[in-house]
Every structure is written in structure tokens, then in C-alpha cells.
């Protein structure tokens, strides 16, 4: 049986925003349940994100480590960032993040997968791209600050990322999802069968 997620919106009788930050906010909706009762649902309102699995000709992935204060860990991740501009083309945002965080450009781009990171508590949607035909970006490296000033960079074989995810050594959501998705694509119809980079994204129209 083929299954797929379907858009649906239950009736909201009221909304309050108890917190509004620079990039995200917290919202409480009063939602009418199927039995007619009304329940409060708190969630983070998020602009959306992009992430990039940059795969080189040797089968290794560009990764970086960054301190993430909420979980008190320095995590290995793939390049990623917020959709800072409403309606921004996610491909352009992904190309920017790959340049800024890894100083890499890519000649071939595909959509690897689209995910909601934590749909019970956030409306964050992430589009994860596959980037290939890699080369060093031109010009000076992007100037970093705050947590990014402590970044480490590496190229790690895709199979090693999968091993680390399954062994509990790697925890970043986008890295784990991307590594498993790329491995599944390679075992299936191949990377060239992935969706084009400009494929529509209903979660964040552009």
C-alpha cells in the first residue's frame, strides 16, 4: 500500500504568542478536536531551513562540528542554515550555506529529501539537498563569529556517517537523515533519479 502525508488544517478558535524572538517565536493555538473539544497546542514558529549533503567523487561527505548549547554537545553536522528571507529560493540558500560554512561550490544539485524536524512541537521544515561535482569556492572564506568561530571541518566517507548514526555516535538530525537517504538512493534508483533542485516545496513555497 502506498502512503503519503496529506495537508489538513483543523479549526483554530484562538491564538496567543507568548514569546517572539529574533528568528523564531512560540505560539499557542486553541484547536478543535474531532470529538468537538478544544485543546491548546504550543509550538515553535520557524522560518524553515536548508541543509546540504556535499558528496565528493571519492564518496566522502563535507561535515563540520559546531557547539549546540541547548543539547550541550559539539555535534558533527552537514552545512545548514535558516531561510532568512521570506519566499527565498531554498536552492540559493543552500548554495550560500555551502559556501559560507564549507567554502565549497557544487556543479550538480538535487533534492535529497524534505522533512519536518519535530512536527509535534515545531513547524520547522527542512529541505536537504545533495550537492556533487564539488570544488573549492573562489575568493576569501566567509568571516565567522560566535559558535561558528570554533568549527572543525572534515571529509568523512558516507558509509562511516551511517555507521556513526546507527551506533549512536552521531546525532544531528539533518546529518543522520541525509546519510541514510543518500545510502538508500544509491541502493535504489541511483542519485541521478533524485528530484531536481528546483522541485516545488509546499511547506515553504518559493
PDB file of C-alpha atoms in Angstrom, residues 20-184:
ATOM      1  CA  UNK A  20       8.718  36.282  19.994  1.00  0.00           C
ATOM      2  CA  UNK A  21      12.443  36.120  19.306  1.00  0.00           C
ATOM      3  CA  UNK A  22      14.710  37.383  16.541  1.00  0.00           C
ATOM      4  CA  UNK A  23      14.248  34.322  14.311  1.00  0.00           C
ATOM      5  CA  UNK A  24      11.563  32.154  15.912  1.00  0.00           C
ATOM      6  CA  UNK A  25       8.576  32.510  18.197  1.00  0.00           C
ATOM      7  CA  UNK A  26       6.296  30.375  20.359  1.00  0.00           C
ATOM      8  CA  UNK A  27       2.604  30.170  19.507  1.00  0.00           C
ATOM      9  CA  UNK A  28      -0.342  28.644  21.337  1.00  0.00           C
ATOM     10  CA  UNK A  29      -3.354  27.672  19.233  1.00  0.00           C
ATOM     11  CA  UNK A  30      -6.722  26.534  20.593  1.00  0.00           C
ATOM     12  CA  UNK A  31      -7.579  23.679  18.210  1.00  0.00           C
ATOM     13  CA  UNK A  32     -10.960  21.978  17.783  1.00  0.00           C
ATOM     14  CA  UNK A  33     -10.503  18.203  18.119  1.00  0.00           C
ATOM     15  CA  UNK A  34     -12.539  15.570  16.204  1.00  0.00           C
ATOM     16  CA  UNK A  35     -14.753  14.995  19.264  1.00  0.00           C
ATOM     17  CA  UNK A  36     -15.599  18.719  19.453  1.00  0.00           C
ATOM     18  CA  UNK A  37     -13.368  19.509  22.423  1.00  0.00           C
ATOM     19  CA  UNK A  38     -10.805  22.333  22.254  1.00  0.00           C
ATOM     20  CA  UNK A  39      -7.173  21.693  23.167  1.00  0.00           C
ATOM     21  CA  UNK A  40      -4.196  24.049  23.436  1.00  0.00           C
ATOM     22  CA  UNK A  41      -1.210  23.267  21.236  1.00  0.00           C
ATOM     23  CA  UNK A  42       2.131  25.041  21.881  1.00  0.00           C
ATOM     24  CA  UNK A  43       4.758  25.067  19.162  1.00  0.00           C
ATOM     25  CA  UNK A  44       7.755  26.916  17.810  1.00  0.00           C
ATOM     26  CA  UNK A  45       7.115  29.011  14.704  1.00  0.00           C
ATOM     27  CA  UNK A  46      10.182  28.613  12.492  1.00  0.00           C
ATOM     28  CA  UNK A  47      11.147  30.178   9.130  1.00  0.00           C
ATOM     29  CA  UNK A  48      12.442  26.873   7.748  1.00  0.00           C
ATOM     30  CA  UNK A  49      15.912  25.611   6.932  1.00  0.00           C
ATOM     31  CA  UNK A  50      18.074  24.063   4.270  1.00  0.00           C
ATOM     32  CA  UNK A  51      20.886  21.532   4.603  1.00  0.00           C
ATOM     33  CA  UNK A  52      23.425  20.129   2.149  1.00  0.00           C
ATOM     34  CA  UNK A  53      24.949  16.679   1.841  1.00  0.00           C
ATOM     35  CA  UNK A  54      28.011  17.568  -0.232  1.00  0.00           C
ATOM     36  CA  UNK A  55      29.341  14.296  -1.683  1.00  0.00           C
ATOM     37  CA  UNK A  56      32.725  14.236  -3.411  1.00  0.00           C
ATOM     38  CA  UNK A  57      33.986  11.880  -6.126  1.00  0.00           C
ATOM     39  CA  UNK A  58      35.552   9.580  -3.523  1.00  0.00           C
ATOM     40  CA  UNK A  59      32.262   9.055  -1.719  1.00  0.00           C
ATOM     41  CA  UNK A  60      33.088  11.313   1.222  1.00  0.00           C
ATOM     42  CA  UNK A  61      30.867  14.000   2.708  1.00  0.00           C
ATOM     43  CA  UNK A  62      31.821  17.509   3.843  1.00  0.00           C
ATOM     44  CA  UNK A  63      30.969  17.801   7.542  1.00  0.00           C
ATOM     45  CA  UNK A  64      31.641  20.289  10.309  1.00  0.00           C
ATOM     46  CA  UNK A  65      31.387  20.259  14.081  1.00  0.00           C
ATOM     47  CA  UNK A  66      29.640  23.020  15.998  1.00  0.00           C
ATOM     48  CA  UNK A  67      28.689  23.591  19.628  1.00  0.00           C
ATOM     49  CA  UNK A  68      24.923  23.389  20.175  1.00  0.00           C
ATOM     50  CA  UNK A  69      24.072  24.911  23.525  1.00  0.00           C
ATOM     51  CA  UNK A  70      20.538  23.507  24.042  1.00  0.00           C
ATOM     52  CA  UNK A  71      21.868  19.919  23.977  1.00  0.00           C
ATOM     53  CA  UNK A  72      25.300  20.743  25.499  1.00  0.00           C
ATOM     54  CA  UNK A  73      27.152  18.920  22.735  1.00  0.00           C
ATOM     55  CA  UNK A  74      29.537  19.710  19.938  1.00  0.00           C
ATOM     56  CA  UNK A  75      27.837  17.921  17.057  1.00  0.00           C
ATOM     57  CA  UNK A  76      29.099  16.826  13.652  1.00  0.00           C
ATOM     58  CA  UNK A  77      26.720  18.241  11.054  1.00  0.00           C
ATOM     59  CA  UNK A  78      26.328  18.926   7.366  1.00  0.00           C
ATOM     60  CA  UNK A  79      26.247  22.570   6.206  1.00  0.00           C
ATOM     61  CA  UNK A  80      22.839  24.058   7.004  1.00  0.00           C
ATOM     62  CA  UNK A  81      21.102  27.322   7.764  1.00  0.00           C
ATOM     63  CA  UNK A  82      17.857  29.237   8.087  1.00  0.00           C
ATOM     64  CA  UNK A  83      15.691  30.553   5.293  1.00  0.00           C
ATOM     65  CA  UNK A  84      16.322  34.106   6.445  1.00  0.00           C
ATOM     66  CA  UNK A  85      14.363  35.838   3.675  1.00  0.00           C
ATOM     67  CA  UNK A  86      10.619  35.048   3.315  1.00  0.00           C
ATOM     68  CA  UNK A  87       9.985  33.323  -0.018  1.00  0.00           C
ATOM     69  CA  UNK A  88      13.709  32.795  -0.632  1.00  0.00           C
ATOM     70  CA  UNK A  89      14.575  30.104  -3.162  1.00  0.00           C
ATOM     71  CA  UNK A  90      15.852  27.219  -0.989  1.00  0.00           C
ATOM     72  CA  UNK A  91      18.452  26.239  -3.577  1.00  0.00           C
ATOM     73  CA  UNK A  92      20.018  29.690  -3.383  1.00  0.00           C
ATOM     74  CA  UNK A  93      20.019  29.477   0.413  1.00  0.00           C
ATOM     75  CA  UNK A  94      21.686  26.055   0.283  1.00  0.00           C
ATOM     76  CA  UNK A  95      24.359  27.304  -2.098  1.00  0.00           C
ATOM     77  CA  UNK A  96      25.022  30.215   0.250  1.00  0.00           C
ATOM     78  CA  UNK A  97      25.321  27.940   3.289  1.00  0.00           C
ATOM     79  CA  UNK A  98      27.691  25.547   1.499  1.00  0.00           C
ATOM     80  CA  UNK A  99      29.907  28.496   0.588  1.00  0.00           C
ATOM     81  CA  UNK A 100      29.783  30.173   3.999  1.00  0.00           C
ATOM     82  CA  UNK A 101      30.240  27.068   6.166  1.00  0.00           C
ATOM     83  CA  UNK A 102      32.472  24.884   3.985  1.00  0.00           C
ATOM     84  CA  UNK A 103      33.854  27.234   1.281  1.00  0.00           C
ATOM     85  CA  UNK A 104      32.645  24.767  -1.361  1.00  0.00           C
ATOM     86  CA  UNK A 105      30.715  25.186  -4.584  1.00  0.00           C
ATOM     87  CA  UNK A 106      28.927  22.408  -6.446  1.00  0.00           C
ATOM     88  CA  UNK A 107      28.087  21.828 -10.092  1.00  0.00           C
ATOM     89  CA  UNK A 108      25.234  19.369  -9.571  1.00  0.00           C
ATOM     90  CA  UNK A 109      22.309  19.863  -7.181  1.00  0.00           C
ATOM     91  CA  UNK A 110      19.364  17.567  -6.355  1.00  0.00           C
ATOM     92  CA  UNK A 111      16.690  17.428  -3.671  1.00  0.00           C
ATOM     93  CA  UNK A 112      17.632  14.561  -1.374  1.00  0.00           C
ATOM     94  CA  UNK A 113      14.612  14.716   0.952  1.00  0.00           C
ATOM     95  CA  UNK A 114      12.214  17.076   2.756  1.00  0.00           C
ATOM     96  CA  UNK A 115      11.459  16.672   6.461  1.00  0.00           C
ATOM     97  CA  UNK A 116       9.654  18.256   9.393  1.00  0.00           C
ATOM     98  CA  UNK A 117      12.213  18.126  12.198  1.00  0.00           C
ATOM     99  CA  UNK A 118       9.841  17.916  15.168  1.00  0.00           C
ATOM    100  CA  UNK A 119       6.226  18.224  13.994  1.00  0.00           C
ATOM    101  CA  UNK A 120       4.746  17.735  17.452  1.00  0.00           C
ATOM    102  CA  UNK A 121       6.423  20.884  18.752  1.00  0.00           C
ATOM    103  CA  UNK A 122       7.640  22.974  15.802  1.00  0.00           C
ATOM    104  CA  UNK A 123       6.561  23.871  12.271  1.00  0.00           C
ATOM    105  CA  UNK A 124      10.196  23.810  11.079  1.00  0.00           C
ATOM    106  CA  UNK A 125      10.539  22.316   7.597  1.00  0.00           C
ATOM    107  CA  UNK A 126      13.947  21.397   6.181  1.00  0.00           C
ATOM    108  CA  UNK A 127      14.863  20.722   2.576  1.00  0.00           C
ATOM    109  CA  UNK A 128      18.006  18.606   2.367  1.00  0.00           C
ATOM    110  CA  UNK A 129      19.941  18.867  -0.883  1.00  0.00           C
ATOM    111  CA  UNK A 130      22.518  16.575  -2.439  1.00  0.00           C
ATOM    112  CA  UNK A 131      25.439  18.510  -3.919  1.00  0.00           C
ATOM    113  CA  UNK A 132      28.014  16.863  -6.205  1.00  0.00           C
ATOM    114  CA  UNK A 133      30.769  17.940  -8.603  1.00  0.00           C
ATOM    115  CA  UNK A 134      32.453  19.778  -5.738  1.00  0.00           C
ATOM    116  CA  UNK A 135      35.261  22.310  -5.916  1.00  0.00           C
ATOM    117  CA  UNK A 136      36.708  24.945  -3.616  1.00  0.00           C
ATOM    118  CA  UNK A 137      34.811  28.206  -3.715  1.00  0.00           C
ATOM    119  CA  UNK A 138      36.527  31.262  -5.120  1.00  0.00           C
ATOM    120  CA  UNK A 139      37.506  34.274  -3.054  1.00  0.00           C
ATOM    121  CA  UNK A 140      38.063  34.664   0.676  1.00  0.00           C
ATOM    122  CA  UNK A 141      36.431  32.453   3.244  1.00  0.00           C
ATOM    123  CA  UNK A 142      33.307  33.802   4.913  1.00  0.00           C
ATOM    124  CA  UNK A 143      34.068  35.560   8.187  1.00  0.00           C
ATOM    125  CA  UNK A 144      32.634  33.572  11.091  1.00  0.00           C
ATOM    126  CA  UNK A 145      31.718  34.536  14.657  1.00  0.00           C
ATOM    127  CA  UNK A 146      30.206  33.149  17.875  1.00  0.00           C
ATOM    128  CA  UNK A 147      29.823  29.322  17.795  1.00  0.00           C
ATOM    129  CA  UNK A 148      30.920  29.188  14.160  1.00  0.00           C
ATOM    130  CA  UNK A 149      34.353  30.524  15.107  1.00  0.00           C
ATOM    131  CA  UNK A 150      35.066  27.167  16.775  1.00  0.00           C
ATOM    132  CA  UNK A 151      34.045  24.989  13.808  1.00  0.00           C
ATOM    133  CA  UNK A 152      36.087  21.989  12.696  1.00  0.00           C
ATOM    134  CA  UNK A 153      35.852  20.656   9.146  1.00  0.00           C
ATOM    135  CA  UNK A 154      36.357  17.164   7.733  1.00  0.00           C
ATOM    136  CA  UNK A 155      35.560  14.872   4.812  1.00  0.00           C
ATOM    137  CA  UNK A 156      34.104  11.581   6.022  1.00  0.00           C
ATOM    138  CA  UNK A 157      33.066   8.542   3.939  1.00  0.00           C
ATOM    139  CA  UNK A 158      29.289   8.268   3.607  1.00  0.00           C
ATOM    140  CA  UNK A 159      29.373   4.711   4.984  1.00  0.00           C
ATOM    141  CA  UNK A 160      31.160   5.965   8.105  1.00  0.00           C
ATOM    142  CA  UNK A 161      28.405   8.516   8.737  1.00  0.00           C
ATOM    143  CA  UNK A 162      25.793   5.768   8.506  1.00  0.00           C
ATOM    144  CA  UNK A 163      27.793   3.618  10.910  1.00  0.00           C
ATOM    145  CA  UNK A 164      28.085   6.532  13.345  1.00  0.00           C
ATOM    146  CA  UNK A 165      24.360   7.237  13.160  1.00  0.00           C
ATOM    147  CA  UNK A 166      23.380   3.621  13.798  1.00  0.00           C
ATOM    148  CA  UNK A 167      25.904   3.225  16.623  1.00  0.00           C
ATOM    149  CA  UNK A 168      24.641   6.305  18.470  1.00  0.00           C
ATOM    150  CA  UNK A 169      27.826   8.330  17.921  1.00  0.00           C
ATOM    151  CA  UNK A 170      26.303  10.930  15.579  1.00  0.00           C
ATOM    152  CA  UNK A 171      23.050  12.686  16.496  1.00  0.00           C
ATOM    153  CA  UNK A 172      22.423  15.702  14.278  1.00  0.00           C
ATOM    154  CA  UNK A 173      19.027  15.294  12.637  1.00  0.00           C
ATOM    155  CA  UNK A 174      19.980  16.552   9.175  1.00  0.00           C
ATOM    156  CA  UNK A 175      23.234  14.589   9.050  1.00  0.00           C
ATOM    157  CA  UNK A 176      21.555  11.327  10.060  1.00  0.00           C
ATOM    158  CA  UNK A 177      18.582  11.733   7.705  1.00  0.00           C
ATOM    159  CA  UNK A 178      20.783  12.826   4.801  1.00  0.00           C
ATOM    160  CA  UNK A 179      23.299   9.995   5.203  1.00  0.00           C
ATOM    161  CA  UNK A 180      20.584   7.348   5.394  1.00  0.00           C
ATOM    162  CA  UNK A 181      18.633   8.871   2.491  1.00  0.00           C
ATOM    163  CA  UNK A 182      21.697   9.058   0.243  1.00  0.00           C
ATOM    164  CA  UNK A 183      22.594   5.472   1.062  1.00  0.00           C
ATOM    165  CA  UNK A 184      19.051   4.356   0.248  1.00  0.00           C
TER     166      UNK A 184
END
